[in-house]
Amino acid sequence: MEQHANILKYKHLGIYTQNENVVYMHEDCHVCISEGFEALTRIRISYATHSIVASLNIINSDMLLPNEIGLSDAAAKKLNVSENETLYVSHLEPIESLSHVRAKIYNQKLDYSAFNEIITDIVEGDYSNIHLSAFITACAGDRLDIDEISDLTKAMIASGKQMNWDKEIVVDKHCIGGLPGNRTTPLIVAIVAAYGLTMPKTSSRAITSPAGTADTMEVMTNVALSLEEIKAVVEKESGCIVWGGTAQLSPADDMLIKIEKALDIDSEGQLIASVLSKKAAAGSTHVVIDIPVGETAKVRSTEMAQKLKNHMETVGNAVGLNVKVVITDGTQPVGRGIGPTLEAIDILKVLKNEADAPKDLVERALFLAGELMELSGKVEKGKGRRTAQKALESGKAYEKFIAICKAQGRFSKPVLAPYKIEIRAENSGVLERIDNRKIAKLAKLSGAPQSKSAGILLNIHLEDIIKENQLLYTIYAESNGELNYAMEYKNNHNDIITII
Amino acid sequence: MEQHANILKYKHLGIYTQNENVVYMHEDCHVCISEGFEALTRIRISYATHSIVASLNIINSDMLLPNEIGLSDAAAKKLNVSENETLYVSHLEPIESLSHVRAKIYNQKLDYSAFNEIITDIVEGDYSNIHLSAFITACAGDRLDIDEISDLTKAMIASGKQMNWDKEIVVDKHCIGGLPGNRTTPLIVAIVAAYGLTMPKTSSRAITSPAGTADTMEVMTNVALSLEEIKAVVEKESGCIVWGGTAQLSPADDMLIKIEKALDIDSEGQLIASVLSKKAAAGSTHVVIDIPVGETAKVRSTEMAQKLKNHMETVGNAVGLNVKVVITDGTQPVGRGIGPTLEAIDILKVLKNEADAPKDLVERALFLAGELMELSGKVEKGKGRRTAQKALESGKAYEKFIAICKAQGRFSKPVLAPYKIEIRAENSGVLERIDNRKIAKLAKLSGAPQSKSAGILLNIHLEDIIKENQLLYTIYAESNGELNYAMEYKNNHNDIITII
């Protein structure tokens, strides 16, 4: 009953569970017995002024003594505790905000204060995966109306750090993913920063795709910068292209995305809140959002894209952002490379205006950079694309890109992978269809994004006239084993590329 | 790539995680590296002809060598693996039935085959808590229509073992919980079995209440019987009152109930499927279901009860059960005792027709036993209650109860707890309200059901005229500490019992 009775000595076990907080106690531990703790009970663990919530696993071997307590690496790091220090354990007080989750499960409408309580508890780590999954599910399937999406977005902005650039106009762009090789972001940053706009871009690593912008940039420069380092780069060069993971913008979003990934769902409400909360927290004022539409892209119909566009712009307005959504063609991959290194090669070709730079990637980058320039109000309507083109063709964008990379710590040239297989056409005809999902899967099996130089180099586009034995694409890998993995998948799927 | 590359040596670690399958591998393990496994990746682990799915934790201490693999106790037990034997690990194939869960999240209607695939995968252990929680949530909040509830129920029946009694009529009863002390089940089994009906009753232990029927019966007899033992008891005595946990009836239900408990939700569809699938799998033909209604009972309004009644009877019909639902008064606890031992004492007083037997408990037991007799068709309409009363008052029900207990292995008399505190009225007046939830919480804090003799002994009923200093109830506990816990709660809540 008294506090000193619930004290245990910390022992390092070395168990890595990603972000999951697990606490280990011996079955004969007096605290477990007196408090009635059982395996999987969620327990509060306090050390000095910090506390976390963790799920209990019971040890019945000599890994721990009855007066010792172990923690998963994530939990130990959050508490910053060292060997032999004492931890205090107690029952988890009821999580009041779960009543709002239950209300949502029962189809009730939530307001800002309800979302704020939920998101605050999620960021505190009080929600288990069961609770997180219920919240995600209860909000999916069009169960959030536009007010609720706005309130959820505001709550997510309030939950994390917010960046401030002391600039009137800070631009940003986002692409609702799903299109392999569509790596316009580094190009757009280089172009608009060369023009003089401020674009502090934080990007993600790949979650389910063969490369995220952060993975691709990491081939050429450092991307894991501290907030202070990011500030310095942007002050010097007007732009940056870094990994958003260290910035702690919208931390609830990082936790919710993991659950969405496990469920393989993308709920509209969470998607909008996720994208816009990160933009607002990053201090952006003007944001262009690109929605590629295609039957194997993330958004599959123009109708869905139009609805998403309306909701994005409305919620953007509600949270004080100037948002413009553009709906683009998402029927095939963009550029030639799919995978960090291969995409980095594409980017450098475009920036250096090389003759064999992928034209579709150039076109998309100029279009989006132009839209962003016009949205910012700094370039007249109708003159965006031309202004962007000037920045690119003059070489200023290339100079800016190299300067940004150097400001981020280094510029390294991309190097191709040592193993490759060329895939050639088995018959002649017209290239009818490229399955974005399957080509992405193939790139992942070849090792991307963990193996940075692995991936696919495409030689073809939709509607090309294909001759028998013509080179369609090359698979690159860093080991023979990975090359075999990819080939096995390729041999089992004859609809990755359809020629008729 | 080849199968032999994915073999690791099993080492016992002694980590108990309840039912959760966790696999431990060293960070330098060649399989993790070559397969790209990360912490929390869900992995298939095979041994001989068995295989399970488990979540990966990565060890970075000397707890394991790089060529060793550890398992949580639950996972090791399911695989039946011993020290130093070799296990084969592989990527988890995609869980196809999750597409049905996603369809439900997006408000589509599921059919029997969809539910069957989902429930089969759940029983196999392929669903993580994230998936289970999404399935529960997507089915809650009236998102299942009556066809879907029937199909879910059928899928749950098909997923487990089914008992067969070679009898035309097998009766059963169930109470939609929430009423402390309402322990009619042992009385009904004794009465109807004494009359000659077959009633093989499997009951649950407490999940969130101070006692389940299995907890109460365990005070007097053994309840953890094997299927063979249950069969022998029922063959000899026509009835039994055992714990349902060993019977493996509707195993999916046991897993889903844990998630519902963590979310603290009771979805109507899951509730109906849970109750009726267990009854059908237990081989019942005629089932009476009692729904007590009261503002602090599980079902709070007659309207909700009526809807539940209609749905229960319709689904019962669809799965081939004769179901009668009775709606009863749920405004206050039933009997005097709340907690396993105290309820056992009530039961014996009723069976022995003692003068101070709680009249409300007698009345409820006779009413429900009578309804069950009439539903079975063995007793004429209108004569059920009288027939039940005869079995009770003649002493035949008592004899039958003792015989059943002895057939289950022993009959032990309940013994009161050593520590107690009497709670007396602070003012005079009329007893206006008893909060079922708070009185249950008080009994739990005193130690019930883990401490079998802990709990509450009530001296009062609604509308009693109360004098100042009159004894209201006694709190029993097995330790002074637990008594203090309960008193602390009691002192902080002055609305457990309301006298005005």
Short mmCIF file of C-alpha atoms in Angstrom, two decimals, chain A residues 1 12-20 22 24 34-35 38-41 56-63 73 91 98 101-102 104-107 128-138 140-143 258-259 262-268 450 481-482 484-485 488, chain B residues 1 12-20 22 24 34-35 38-41 56-63 73 91 98 101-102 104-107 128-138 140-143 258-259 262-268 450 481-482 484-485 488:
data_model
loop_
_atom_site.label_atom_id
_atom_site.label_comp_id
_atom_site.label_asym_id
_atom_site.label_seq_id
_atom_site.Cartn_x
_atom_site.Cartn_y
_atom_site.Cartn_z
CA MET A 1 0.00 0.00 0.00
CA HIS A 12 19.42 -4.11 -18.19
CA LEU A 13 18.13 -7.03 -20.29
CA GLY A 14 18.79 -5.83 -23.85
CA ILE A 15 15.43 -6.55 -25.44
CA TYR A 16 14.58 -4.34 -28.41
CA THR A 17 10.86 -3.97 -29.21
CA GLN A 18 10.90 -0.86 -31.42
CA ASN A 19 8.75 1.73 -29.66
CA GLU A 20 6.80 -0.74 -27.53
CA VAL A 22 7.50 -3.71 -22.07
CA TYR A 24 9.68 -7.48 -17.02
CA SER A 34 0.62 -7.49 -3.61
CA GLU A 35 -0.71 -5.36 -6.47
CA GLU A 38 -0.65 -10.18 -14.22
CA ALA A 39 1.07 -10.69 -17.56
CA LEU A 40 0.01 -7.94 -20.01
CA THR A 41 -1.30 -5.69 -17.20
CA LEU A 56 4.03 -6.52 -18.07
CA ASN A 57 5.78 -9.76 -18.99
CA ILE A 58 6.40 -12.19 -16.12
CA ILE A 59 9.82 -13.87 -15.84
CA ASN A 60 9.98 -17.35 -14.37
CA SER A 61 13.70 -17.98 -14.98
CA ASP A 62 16.86 -16.55 -13.37
CA MET A 63 16.99 -13.74 -15.91
CA ASP A 73 15.19 -0.78 -24.67
CA HIS A 91 -1.37 0.71 -11.17
CA LEU A 98 -10.97 6.26 -23.94
CA VAL A 101 -12.96 6.62 -28.38
CA ARG A 102 -15.95 4.56 -27.22
CA LYS A 104 -16.77 7.44 -31.63
CA ILE A 105 -17.17 3.65 -31.89
CA TYR A 106 -20.84 4.26 -31.10
CA ASN A 107 -21.04 6.78 -33.94
CA SER A 128 -1.89 0.27 -26.07
CA ASN A 129 -1.95 -1.02 -29.65
CA ILE A 130 -5.48 -2.27 -28.95
CA HIS A 131 -6.60 1.26 -28.09
CA LEU A 132 -4.76 2.83 -31.03
CA SER A 133 -6.27 0.34 -33.45
CA ALA A 134 -9.79 0.97 -32.13
CA PHE A 135 -9.31 4.73 -32.52
CA ILE A 136 -8.02 4.35 -36.09
CA THR A 137 -10.83 1.98 -37.02
CA ALA A 138 -13.56 4.07 -35.41
CA ALA A 140 -12.04 5.21 -40.75
CA GLY A 141 -14.71 4.46 -43.36
CA ASP A 142 -15.93 8.05 -43.62
CA ARG A 143 -16.87 8.19 -39.94
CA LYS A 258 2.32 2.36 -37.70
CA ILE A 259 -1.11 1.03 -36.82
CA ALA A 262 -0.41 -2.95 -39.84
CA LEU A 263 -4.06 -2.72 -40.87
CA ASP A 264 -3.17 -1.64 -44.40
CA ILE A 265 -5.84 1.06 -44.35
CA ASP A 266 -5.70 4.74 -45.22
CA SER A 267 -8.60 6.51 -43.70
CA GLU A 268 -9.37 9.84 -45.33
CA GLN A 450 17.51 -0.88 -46.93
CA GLY A 481 20.29 -13.58 -52.96
CA GLU A 482 18.19 -10.46 -53.22
CA ASN A 484 17.00 -14.14 -56.81
CA TYR A 485 14.19 -13.04 -54.49
CA GLU A 488 11.30 -15.41 -58.18
CA MET B 1 16.99 -18.42 -49.38
CA HIS B 12 14.15 -21.56 -22.92
CA LEU B 13 13.97 -18.00 -21.56
CA GLY B 14 11.02 -18.21 -19.16
CA ILE B 15 9.06 -15.15 -20.24
CA TYR B 16 5.31 -15.35 -19.57
CA THR B 17 3.11 -13.12 -21.73
CA GLN B 18 -0.31 -14.75 -21.23
CA ASN B 19 -1.47 -15.90 -24.66
CA GLU B 20 0.76 -13.55 -26.64
CA VAL B 22 6.61 -13.45 -28.82
CA TYR B 24 13.26 -13.53 -29.44
CA SER B 34 19.09 -12.14 -44.44
CA GLU B 35 15.29 -12.01 -44.15
CA GLU B 38 12.86 -6.14 -37.61
CA ALA B 39 11.50 -5.80 -34.08
CA LEU B 40 7.73 -6.41 -34.07
CA THR B 41 7.81 -8.12 -37.50
CA LEU B 56 9.76 -10.50 -32.97
CA ASN B 57 11.76 -8.89 -30.17
CA ILE B 58 15.47 -8.37 -30.86
CA ILE B 59 17.99 -9.29 -28.16
CA ASN B 60 21.19 -7.27 -27.93
CA SER B 61 22.59 -8.87 -24.76
CA ASP B 62 24.06 -12.32 -24.04
CA MET B 63 20.64 -13.70 -23.17
CA ASP B 73 6.00 -19.47 -22.66
CA HIS B 91 8.10 -14.64 -43.40
CA LEU B 98 -7.86 -9.03 -43.38
CA VAL B 101 -11.95 -6.75 -41.99
CA ARG B 102 -11.04 -3.80 -44.19
CA LYS B 104 -16.18 -4.06 -42.78
CA ILE B 105 -14.21 -0.97 -41.73
CA TYR B 106 -15.45 0.59 -44.99
CA ASN B 107 -19.05 -0.29 -44.05
CA SER B 128 -2.22 -9.46 -33.87
CA ASN B 129 -3.95 -7.39 -31.18
CA ILE B 130 -4.06 -4.54 -33.71
CA HIS B 131 -6.06 -6.72 -36.13
CA LEU B 132 -8.34 -8.10 -33.41
CA SER B 133 -9.09 -4.62 -32.13
CA ALA B 134 -9.91 -3.37 -35.62
CA PHE B 135 -12.27 -6.30 -36.19
CA ILE B 136 -14.05 -5.72 -32.86
CA THR B 137 -14.33 -1.99 -33.48
CA ALA B 138 -15.54 -2.37 -37.07
CA ALA B 140 -19.35 -2.50 -32.89
CA GLY B 141 -21.76 0.44 -32.81
CA ASP B 142 -24.59 -1.39 -34.60
CA ARG B 143 -22.45 -2.04 -37.68
CA LYS B 258 -9.97 -9.98 -23.97
CA ILE B 259 -9.87 -7.21 -26.55
CA ALA B 262 -9.30 -3.79 -22.90
CA LEU B 263 -11.57 -1.42 -24.84
CA ASP B 264 -14.34 -1.67 -22.25
CA ILE B 265 -16.96 -2.08 -24.96
CA ASP B 266 -19.74 -4.61 -25.40
CA SER B 267 -20.89 -4.63 -28.96
CA GLU B 268 -24.33 -6.14 -29.47
CA GLN B 450 -8.65 -13.78 -6.34
CA GLY B 481 -4.24 -4.24 3.42
CA GLU B 482 -7.08 -5.21 1.14
CA ASN B 484 -7.88 -0.69 3.73
CA TYR B 485 -7.98 -0.52 -0.06
CA GLU B 488 -10.28 4.08 1.00
#
